PDB file of C-alpha atoms in Angstrom:
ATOM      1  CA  UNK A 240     -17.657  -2.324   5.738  1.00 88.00           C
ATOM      2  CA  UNK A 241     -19.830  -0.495   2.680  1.00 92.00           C
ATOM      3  CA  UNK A 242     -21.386   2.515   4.621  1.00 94.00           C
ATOM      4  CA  UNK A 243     -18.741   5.064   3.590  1.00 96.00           C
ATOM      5  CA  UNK A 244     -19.314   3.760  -0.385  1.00 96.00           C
ATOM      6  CA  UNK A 245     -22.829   3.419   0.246  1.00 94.00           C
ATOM      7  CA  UNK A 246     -22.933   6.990   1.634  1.00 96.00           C
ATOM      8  CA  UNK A 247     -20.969   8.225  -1.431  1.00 96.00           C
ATOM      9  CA  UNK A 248     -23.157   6.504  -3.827  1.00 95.00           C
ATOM     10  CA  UNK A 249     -26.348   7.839  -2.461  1.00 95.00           C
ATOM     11  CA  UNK A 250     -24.752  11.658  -2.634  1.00 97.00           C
ATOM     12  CA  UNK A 251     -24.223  10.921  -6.929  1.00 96.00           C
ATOM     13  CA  UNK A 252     -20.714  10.074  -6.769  1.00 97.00           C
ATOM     14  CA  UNK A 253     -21.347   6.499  -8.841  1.00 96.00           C
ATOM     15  CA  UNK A 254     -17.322   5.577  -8.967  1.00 98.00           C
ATOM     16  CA  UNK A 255     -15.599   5.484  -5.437  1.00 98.00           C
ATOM     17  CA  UNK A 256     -12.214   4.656  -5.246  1.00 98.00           C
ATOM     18  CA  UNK A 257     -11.029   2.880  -2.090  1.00 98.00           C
ATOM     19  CA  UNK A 258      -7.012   3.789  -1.774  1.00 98.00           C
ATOM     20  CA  UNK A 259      -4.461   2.745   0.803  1.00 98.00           C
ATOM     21  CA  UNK A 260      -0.448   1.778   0.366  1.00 98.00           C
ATOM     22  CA  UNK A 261       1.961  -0.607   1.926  1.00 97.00           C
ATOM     23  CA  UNK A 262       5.345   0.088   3.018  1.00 97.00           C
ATOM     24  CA  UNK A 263       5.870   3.563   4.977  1.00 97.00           C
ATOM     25  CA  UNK A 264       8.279   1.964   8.109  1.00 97.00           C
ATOM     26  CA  UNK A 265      10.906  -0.212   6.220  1.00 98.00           C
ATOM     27  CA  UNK A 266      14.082   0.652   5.842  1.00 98.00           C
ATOM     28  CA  UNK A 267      14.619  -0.732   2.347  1.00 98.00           C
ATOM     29  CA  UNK A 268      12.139  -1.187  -1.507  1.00 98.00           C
ATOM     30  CA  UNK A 269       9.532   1.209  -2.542  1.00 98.00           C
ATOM     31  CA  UNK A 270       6.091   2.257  -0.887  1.00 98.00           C
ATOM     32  CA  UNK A 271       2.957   0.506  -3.177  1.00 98.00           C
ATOM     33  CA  UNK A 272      -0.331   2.118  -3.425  1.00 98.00           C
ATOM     34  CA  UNK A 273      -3.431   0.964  -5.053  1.00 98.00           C
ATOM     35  CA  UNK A 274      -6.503   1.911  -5.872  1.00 98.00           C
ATOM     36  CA  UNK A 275     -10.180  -0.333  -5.842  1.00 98.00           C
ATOM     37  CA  UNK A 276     -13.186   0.828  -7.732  1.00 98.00           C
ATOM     38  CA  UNK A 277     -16.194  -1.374  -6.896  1.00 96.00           C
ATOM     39  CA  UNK A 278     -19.189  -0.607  -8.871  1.00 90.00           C
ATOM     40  CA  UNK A 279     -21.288  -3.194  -7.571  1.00 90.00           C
ATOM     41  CA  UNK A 280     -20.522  -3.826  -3.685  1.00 87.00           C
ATOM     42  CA  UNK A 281     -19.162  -6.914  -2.555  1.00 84.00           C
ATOM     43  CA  UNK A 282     -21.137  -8.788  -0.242  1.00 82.00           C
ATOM     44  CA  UNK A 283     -20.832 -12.007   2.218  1.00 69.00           C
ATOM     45  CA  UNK A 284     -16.932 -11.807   1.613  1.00 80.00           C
ATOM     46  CA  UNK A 285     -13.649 -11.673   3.453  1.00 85.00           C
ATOM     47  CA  UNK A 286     -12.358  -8.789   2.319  1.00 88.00           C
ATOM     48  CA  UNK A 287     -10.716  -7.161   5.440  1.00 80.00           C
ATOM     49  CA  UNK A 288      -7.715  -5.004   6.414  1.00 72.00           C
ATOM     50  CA  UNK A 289      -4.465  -6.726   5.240  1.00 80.00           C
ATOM     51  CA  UNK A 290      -2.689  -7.165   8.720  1.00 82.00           C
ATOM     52  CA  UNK A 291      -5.275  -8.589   9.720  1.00 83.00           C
ATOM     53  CA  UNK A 292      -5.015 -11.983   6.997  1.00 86.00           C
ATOM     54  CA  UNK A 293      -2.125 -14.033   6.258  1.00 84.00           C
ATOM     55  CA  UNK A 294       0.010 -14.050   3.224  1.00 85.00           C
ATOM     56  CA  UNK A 295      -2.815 -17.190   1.612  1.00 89.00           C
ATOM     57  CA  UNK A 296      -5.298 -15.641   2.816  1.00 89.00           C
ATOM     58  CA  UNK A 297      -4.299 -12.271   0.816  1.00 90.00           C
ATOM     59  CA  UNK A 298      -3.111 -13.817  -2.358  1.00 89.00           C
ATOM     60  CA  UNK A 299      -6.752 -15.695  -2.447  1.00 88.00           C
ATOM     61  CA  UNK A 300      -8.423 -12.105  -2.421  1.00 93.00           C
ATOM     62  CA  UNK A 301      -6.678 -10.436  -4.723  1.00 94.00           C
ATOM     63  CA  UNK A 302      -8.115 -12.840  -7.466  1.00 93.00           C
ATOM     64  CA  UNK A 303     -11.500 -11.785  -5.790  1.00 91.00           C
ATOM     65  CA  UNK A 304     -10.664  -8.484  -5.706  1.00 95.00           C
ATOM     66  CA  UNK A 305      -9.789  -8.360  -9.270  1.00 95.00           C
ATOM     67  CA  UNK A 306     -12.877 -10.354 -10.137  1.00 93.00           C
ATOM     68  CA  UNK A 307     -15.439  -8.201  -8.547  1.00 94.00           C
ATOM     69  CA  UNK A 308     -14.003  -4.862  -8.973  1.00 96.00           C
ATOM     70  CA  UNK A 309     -14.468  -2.522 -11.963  1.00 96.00           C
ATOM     71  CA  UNK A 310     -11.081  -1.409 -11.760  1.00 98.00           C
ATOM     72  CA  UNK A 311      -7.571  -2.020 -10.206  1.00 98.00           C
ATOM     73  CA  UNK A 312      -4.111  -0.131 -10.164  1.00 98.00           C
ATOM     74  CA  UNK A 313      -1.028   0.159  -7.984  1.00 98.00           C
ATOM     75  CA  UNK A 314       1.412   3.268  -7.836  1.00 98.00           C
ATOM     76  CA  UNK A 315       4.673   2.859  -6.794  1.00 98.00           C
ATOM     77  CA  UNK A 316       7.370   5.489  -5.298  1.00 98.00           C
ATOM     78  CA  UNK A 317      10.965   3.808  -5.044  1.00 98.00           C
ATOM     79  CA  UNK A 318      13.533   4.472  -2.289  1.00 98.00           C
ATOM     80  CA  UNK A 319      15.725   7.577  -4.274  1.00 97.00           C
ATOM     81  CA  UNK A 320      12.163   9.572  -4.529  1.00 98.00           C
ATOM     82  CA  UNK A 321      11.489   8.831  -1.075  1.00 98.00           C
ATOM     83  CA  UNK A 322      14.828   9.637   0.225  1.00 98.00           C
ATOM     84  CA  UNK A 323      13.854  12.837  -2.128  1.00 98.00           C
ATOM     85  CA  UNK A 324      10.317  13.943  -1.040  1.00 98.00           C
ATOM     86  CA  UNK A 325       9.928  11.919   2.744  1.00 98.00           C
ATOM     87  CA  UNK A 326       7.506   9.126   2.855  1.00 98.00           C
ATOM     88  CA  UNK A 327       4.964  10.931   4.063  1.00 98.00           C
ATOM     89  CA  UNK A 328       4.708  12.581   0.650  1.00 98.00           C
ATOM     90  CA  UNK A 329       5.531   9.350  -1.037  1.00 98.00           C
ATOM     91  CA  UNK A 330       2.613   7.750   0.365  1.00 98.00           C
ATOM     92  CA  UNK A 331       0.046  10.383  -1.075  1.00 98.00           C
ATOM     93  CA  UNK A 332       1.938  10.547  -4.585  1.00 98.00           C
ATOM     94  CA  UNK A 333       1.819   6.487  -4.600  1.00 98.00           C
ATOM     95  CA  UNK A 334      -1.828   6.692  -4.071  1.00 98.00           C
ATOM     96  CA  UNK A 335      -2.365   9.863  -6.621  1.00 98.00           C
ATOM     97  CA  UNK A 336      -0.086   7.194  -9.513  1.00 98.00           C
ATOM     98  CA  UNK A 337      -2.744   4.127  -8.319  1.00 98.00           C
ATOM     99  CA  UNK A 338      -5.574   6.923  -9.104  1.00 98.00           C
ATOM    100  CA  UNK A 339      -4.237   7.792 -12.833  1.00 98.00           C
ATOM    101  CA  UNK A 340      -3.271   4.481 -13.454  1.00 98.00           C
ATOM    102  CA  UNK A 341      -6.956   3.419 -13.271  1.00 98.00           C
ATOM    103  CA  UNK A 342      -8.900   2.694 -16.342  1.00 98.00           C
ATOM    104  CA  UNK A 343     -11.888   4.359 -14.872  1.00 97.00           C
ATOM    105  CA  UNK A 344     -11.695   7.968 -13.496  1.00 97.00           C
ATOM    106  CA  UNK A 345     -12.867   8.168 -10.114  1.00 98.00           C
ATOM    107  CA  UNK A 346     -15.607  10.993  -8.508  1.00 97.00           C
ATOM    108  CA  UNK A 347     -15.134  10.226  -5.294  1.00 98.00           C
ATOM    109  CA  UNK A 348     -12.159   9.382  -3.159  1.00 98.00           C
ATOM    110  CA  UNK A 349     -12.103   7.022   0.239  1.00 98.00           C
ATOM    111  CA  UNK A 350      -8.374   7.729   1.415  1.00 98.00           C
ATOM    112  CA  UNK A 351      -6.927   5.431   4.407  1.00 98.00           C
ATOM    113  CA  UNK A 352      -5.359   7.754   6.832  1.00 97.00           C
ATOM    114  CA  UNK A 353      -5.856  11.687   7.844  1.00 97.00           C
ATOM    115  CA  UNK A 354      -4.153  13.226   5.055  1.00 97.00           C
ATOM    116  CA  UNK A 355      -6.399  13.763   1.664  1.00 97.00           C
ATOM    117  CA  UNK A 356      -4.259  12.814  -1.334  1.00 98.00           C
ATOM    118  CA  UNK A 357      -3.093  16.408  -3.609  1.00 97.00           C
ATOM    119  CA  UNK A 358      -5.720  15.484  -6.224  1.00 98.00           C
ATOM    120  CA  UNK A 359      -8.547  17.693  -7.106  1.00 98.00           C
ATOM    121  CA  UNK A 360     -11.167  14.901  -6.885  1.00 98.00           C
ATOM    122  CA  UNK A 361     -13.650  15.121  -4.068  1.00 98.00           C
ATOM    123  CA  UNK A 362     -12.671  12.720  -1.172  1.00 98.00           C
ATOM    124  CA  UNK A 363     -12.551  11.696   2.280  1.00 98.00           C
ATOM    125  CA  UNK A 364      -9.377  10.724   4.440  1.00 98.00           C
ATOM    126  CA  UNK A 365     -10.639   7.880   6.616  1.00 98.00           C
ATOM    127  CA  UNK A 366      -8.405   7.461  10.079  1.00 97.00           C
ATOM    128  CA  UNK A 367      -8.426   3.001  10.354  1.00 96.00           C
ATOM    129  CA  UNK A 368     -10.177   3.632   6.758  1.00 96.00           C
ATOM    130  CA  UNK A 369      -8.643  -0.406   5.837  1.00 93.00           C
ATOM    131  CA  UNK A 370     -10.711  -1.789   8.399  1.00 94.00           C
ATOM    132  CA  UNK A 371     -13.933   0.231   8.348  1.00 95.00           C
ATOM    133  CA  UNK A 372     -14.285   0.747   4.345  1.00 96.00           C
ATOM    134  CA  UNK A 373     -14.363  -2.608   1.824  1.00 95.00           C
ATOM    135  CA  UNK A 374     -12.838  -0.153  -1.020  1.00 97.00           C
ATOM    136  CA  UNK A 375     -10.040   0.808   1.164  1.00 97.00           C
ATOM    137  CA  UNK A 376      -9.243  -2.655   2.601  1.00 95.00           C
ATOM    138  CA  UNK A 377      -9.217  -4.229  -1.045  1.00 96.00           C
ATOM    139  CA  UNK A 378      -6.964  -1.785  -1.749  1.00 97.00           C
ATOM    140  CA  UNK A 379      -5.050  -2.812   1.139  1.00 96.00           C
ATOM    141  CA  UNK A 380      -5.006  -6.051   0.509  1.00 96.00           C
ATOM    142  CA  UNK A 381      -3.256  -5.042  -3.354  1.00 97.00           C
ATOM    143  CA  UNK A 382      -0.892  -2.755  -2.108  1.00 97.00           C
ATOM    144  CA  UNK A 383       0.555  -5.298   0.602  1.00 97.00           C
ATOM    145  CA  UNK A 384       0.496  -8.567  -2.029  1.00 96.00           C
ATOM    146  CA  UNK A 385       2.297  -6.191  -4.676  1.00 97.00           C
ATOM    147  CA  UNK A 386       4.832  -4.595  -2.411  1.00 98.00           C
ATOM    148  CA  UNK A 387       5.486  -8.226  -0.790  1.00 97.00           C
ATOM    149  CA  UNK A 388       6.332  -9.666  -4.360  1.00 97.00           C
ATOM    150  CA  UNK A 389       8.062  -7.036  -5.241  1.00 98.00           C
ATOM    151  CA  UNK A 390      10.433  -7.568  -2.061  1.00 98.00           C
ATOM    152  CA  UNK A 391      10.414 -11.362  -3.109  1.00 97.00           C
ATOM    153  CA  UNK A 392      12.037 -10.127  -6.202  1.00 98.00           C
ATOM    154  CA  UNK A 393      14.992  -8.142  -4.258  1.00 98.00           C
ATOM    155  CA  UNK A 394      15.085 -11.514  -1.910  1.00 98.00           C
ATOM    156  CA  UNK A 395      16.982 -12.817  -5.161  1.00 97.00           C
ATOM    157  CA  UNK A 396      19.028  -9.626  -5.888  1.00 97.00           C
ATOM    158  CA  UNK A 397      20.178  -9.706  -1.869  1.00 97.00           C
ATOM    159  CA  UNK A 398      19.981 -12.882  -0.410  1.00 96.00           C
ATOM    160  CA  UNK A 399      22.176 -11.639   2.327  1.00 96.00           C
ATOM    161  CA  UNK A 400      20.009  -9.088   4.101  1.00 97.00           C
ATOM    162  CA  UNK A 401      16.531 -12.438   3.929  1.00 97.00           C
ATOM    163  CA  UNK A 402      14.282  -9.617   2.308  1.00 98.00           C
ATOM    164  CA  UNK A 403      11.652 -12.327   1.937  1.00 96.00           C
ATOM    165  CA  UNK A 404      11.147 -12.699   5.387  1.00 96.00           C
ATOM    166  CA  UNK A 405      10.840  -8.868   6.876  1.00 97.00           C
ATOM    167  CA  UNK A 406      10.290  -7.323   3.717  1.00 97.00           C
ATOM    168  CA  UNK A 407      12.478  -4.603   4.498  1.00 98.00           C
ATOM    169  CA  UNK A 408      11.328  -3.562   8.270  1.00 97.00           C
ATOM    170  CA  UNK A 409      13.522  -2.910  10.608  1.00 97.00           C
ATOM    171  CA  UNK A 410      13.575  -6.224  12.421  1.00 97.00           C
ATOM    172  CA  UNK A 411      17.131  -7.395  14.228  1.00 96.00           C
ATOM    173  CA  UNK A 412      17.898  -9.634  11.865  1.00 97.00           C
ATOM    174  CA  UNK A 413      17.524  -6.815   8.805  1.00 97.00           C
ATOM    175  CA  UNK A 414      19.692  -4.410  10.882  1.00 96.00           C
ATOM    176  CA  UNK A 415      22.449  -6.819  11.682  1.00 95.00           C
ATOM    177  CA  UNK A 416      22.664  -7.340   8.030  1.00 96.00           C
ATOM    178  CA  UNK A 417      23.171  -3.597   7.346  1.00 96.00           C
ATOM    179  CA  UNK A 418      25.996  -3.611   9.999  1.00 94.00           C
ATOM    180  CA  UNK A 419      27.598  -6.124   8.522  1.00 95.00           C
ATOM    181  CA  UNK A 420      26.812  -5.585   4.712  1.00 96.00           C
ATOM    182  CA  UNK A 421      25.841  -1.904   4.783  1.00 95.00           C
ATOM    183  CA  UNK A 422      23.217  -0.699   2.632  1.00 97.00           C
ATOM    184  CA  UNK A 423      22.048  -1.637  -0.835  1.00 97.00           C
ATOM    185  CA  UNK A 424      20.433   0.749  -3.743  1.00 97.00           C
ATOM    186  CA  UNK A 425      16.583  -0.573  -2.703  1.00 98.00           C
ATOM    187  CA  UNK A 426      17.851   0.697   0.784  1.00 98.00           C
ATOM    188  CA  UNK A 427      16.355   4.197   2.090  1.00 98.00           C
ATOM    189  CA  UNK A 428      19.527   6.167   3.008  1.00 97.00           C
ATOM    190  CA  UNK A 429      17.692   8.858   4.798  1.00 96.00           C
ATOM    191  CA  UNK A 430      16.400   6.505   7.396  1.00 97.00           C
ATOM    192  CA  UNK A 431      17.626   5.959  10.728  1.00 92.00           C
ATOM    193  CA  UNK A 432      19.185   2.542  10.997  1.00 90.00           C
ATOM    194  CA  UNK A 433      19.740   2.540   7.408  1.00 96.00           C
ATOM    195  CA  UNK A 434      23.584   4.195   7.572  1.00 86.00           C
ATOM    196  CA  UNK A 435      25.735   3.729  10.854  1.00 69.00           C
ATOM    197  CA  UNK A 436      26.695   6.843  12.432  1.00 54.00           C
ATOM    198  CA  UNK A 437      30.746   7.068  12.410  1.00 46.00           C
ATOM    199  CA  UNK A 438      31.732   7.598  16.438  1.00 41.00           C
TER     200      UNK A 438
END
């Protein structure tokens, strides 16, 4: 899980930043980035990709994450900008305000996904990069806790549409609750399901 950073390392770089987000496919809140800076590699730990450990299991990490890495931060881009830009662009600029929100500057970039971010530091898009890179999965792990308590948060704004449950995906229970209660501001109104087509 430490080649990629291990690579970077041994080319100079000497602060990597692992970055991935949470939320592109709901229907409703903001996508959540973060960033992960690990100066000294973790080792013997269970630091994985986020889908792959349950809700505990997460929330234990983070405190490891934030114990072992030299830096942490989280960008978020809420539903208006996304309607605004697409999510696709949301993503990157979520990861780019992780990045600046860091209180160490990064050299070197290890990006989850295909697509390099728009920022002028040297990096590498990594396709599966939460599962094959420890930065990227810690960030992983960050960006899904955050973005989860953040939907926690809107559970108690909306009770009707159970946002503590699917976290805003588009699971049958979310989009009977938009049929019945139509959309809410946290809602993404430029995404199918989100606004019922009139006949």
């Amino acid at each position: 899980m430490d080649s990629f950073e291990r690579e970077a390392l041994s080319n100079g770089y000497r602060f990597v930043a692992g970055l991935d987000e949470a939320g592109r496919g709901p229907l409703a809140g903001p996508v959540v980035a973060a960033a992960v800076i690990f100066t000294s590699l973790p080792q013997n730990t269970r630091i994985n990709d986020s889908k792959k450990l349950t809700p505990k299991k997460r929330e234990a990490l983070v405190f490891e994450i934030y114990r072992k890495a030299c830096s942490v931060a989280v960008g978020v881009v809420w539903p208006a900008e996304i309607d605004l830009i697409n999510i696709h662009r949301a993503s990157l600029k979520a990861m780019e305000r992780a990045v600046s929100a860091l209180s160490v500057v990064p050299d070197f970039l290890l990006v989850d996904g295909s697509f390099p971010t728009g920022l002028a530091t040297p990096q590498r898009p990594i396709i599966s990069g939460d599962s094959l890179s420890i930065s990227i999965a810690a960030a992983s792990i960050i960006a899904k806790t955050a973005r989860d308590n953040i939907m926690a948060a809107y559970h108690e704004l909306y009770p009707g549409y159970n946002f503590l449950s699917h976290k805003g995906y588009p699971t049958k229970e979310h989009l009977g609750a938009l049929q019945c209660l139509g959309p809410t501001p946290i809602h993404r109104m430029t995404f199918r399901g989100v606004v019922s087509k009139k006949p």
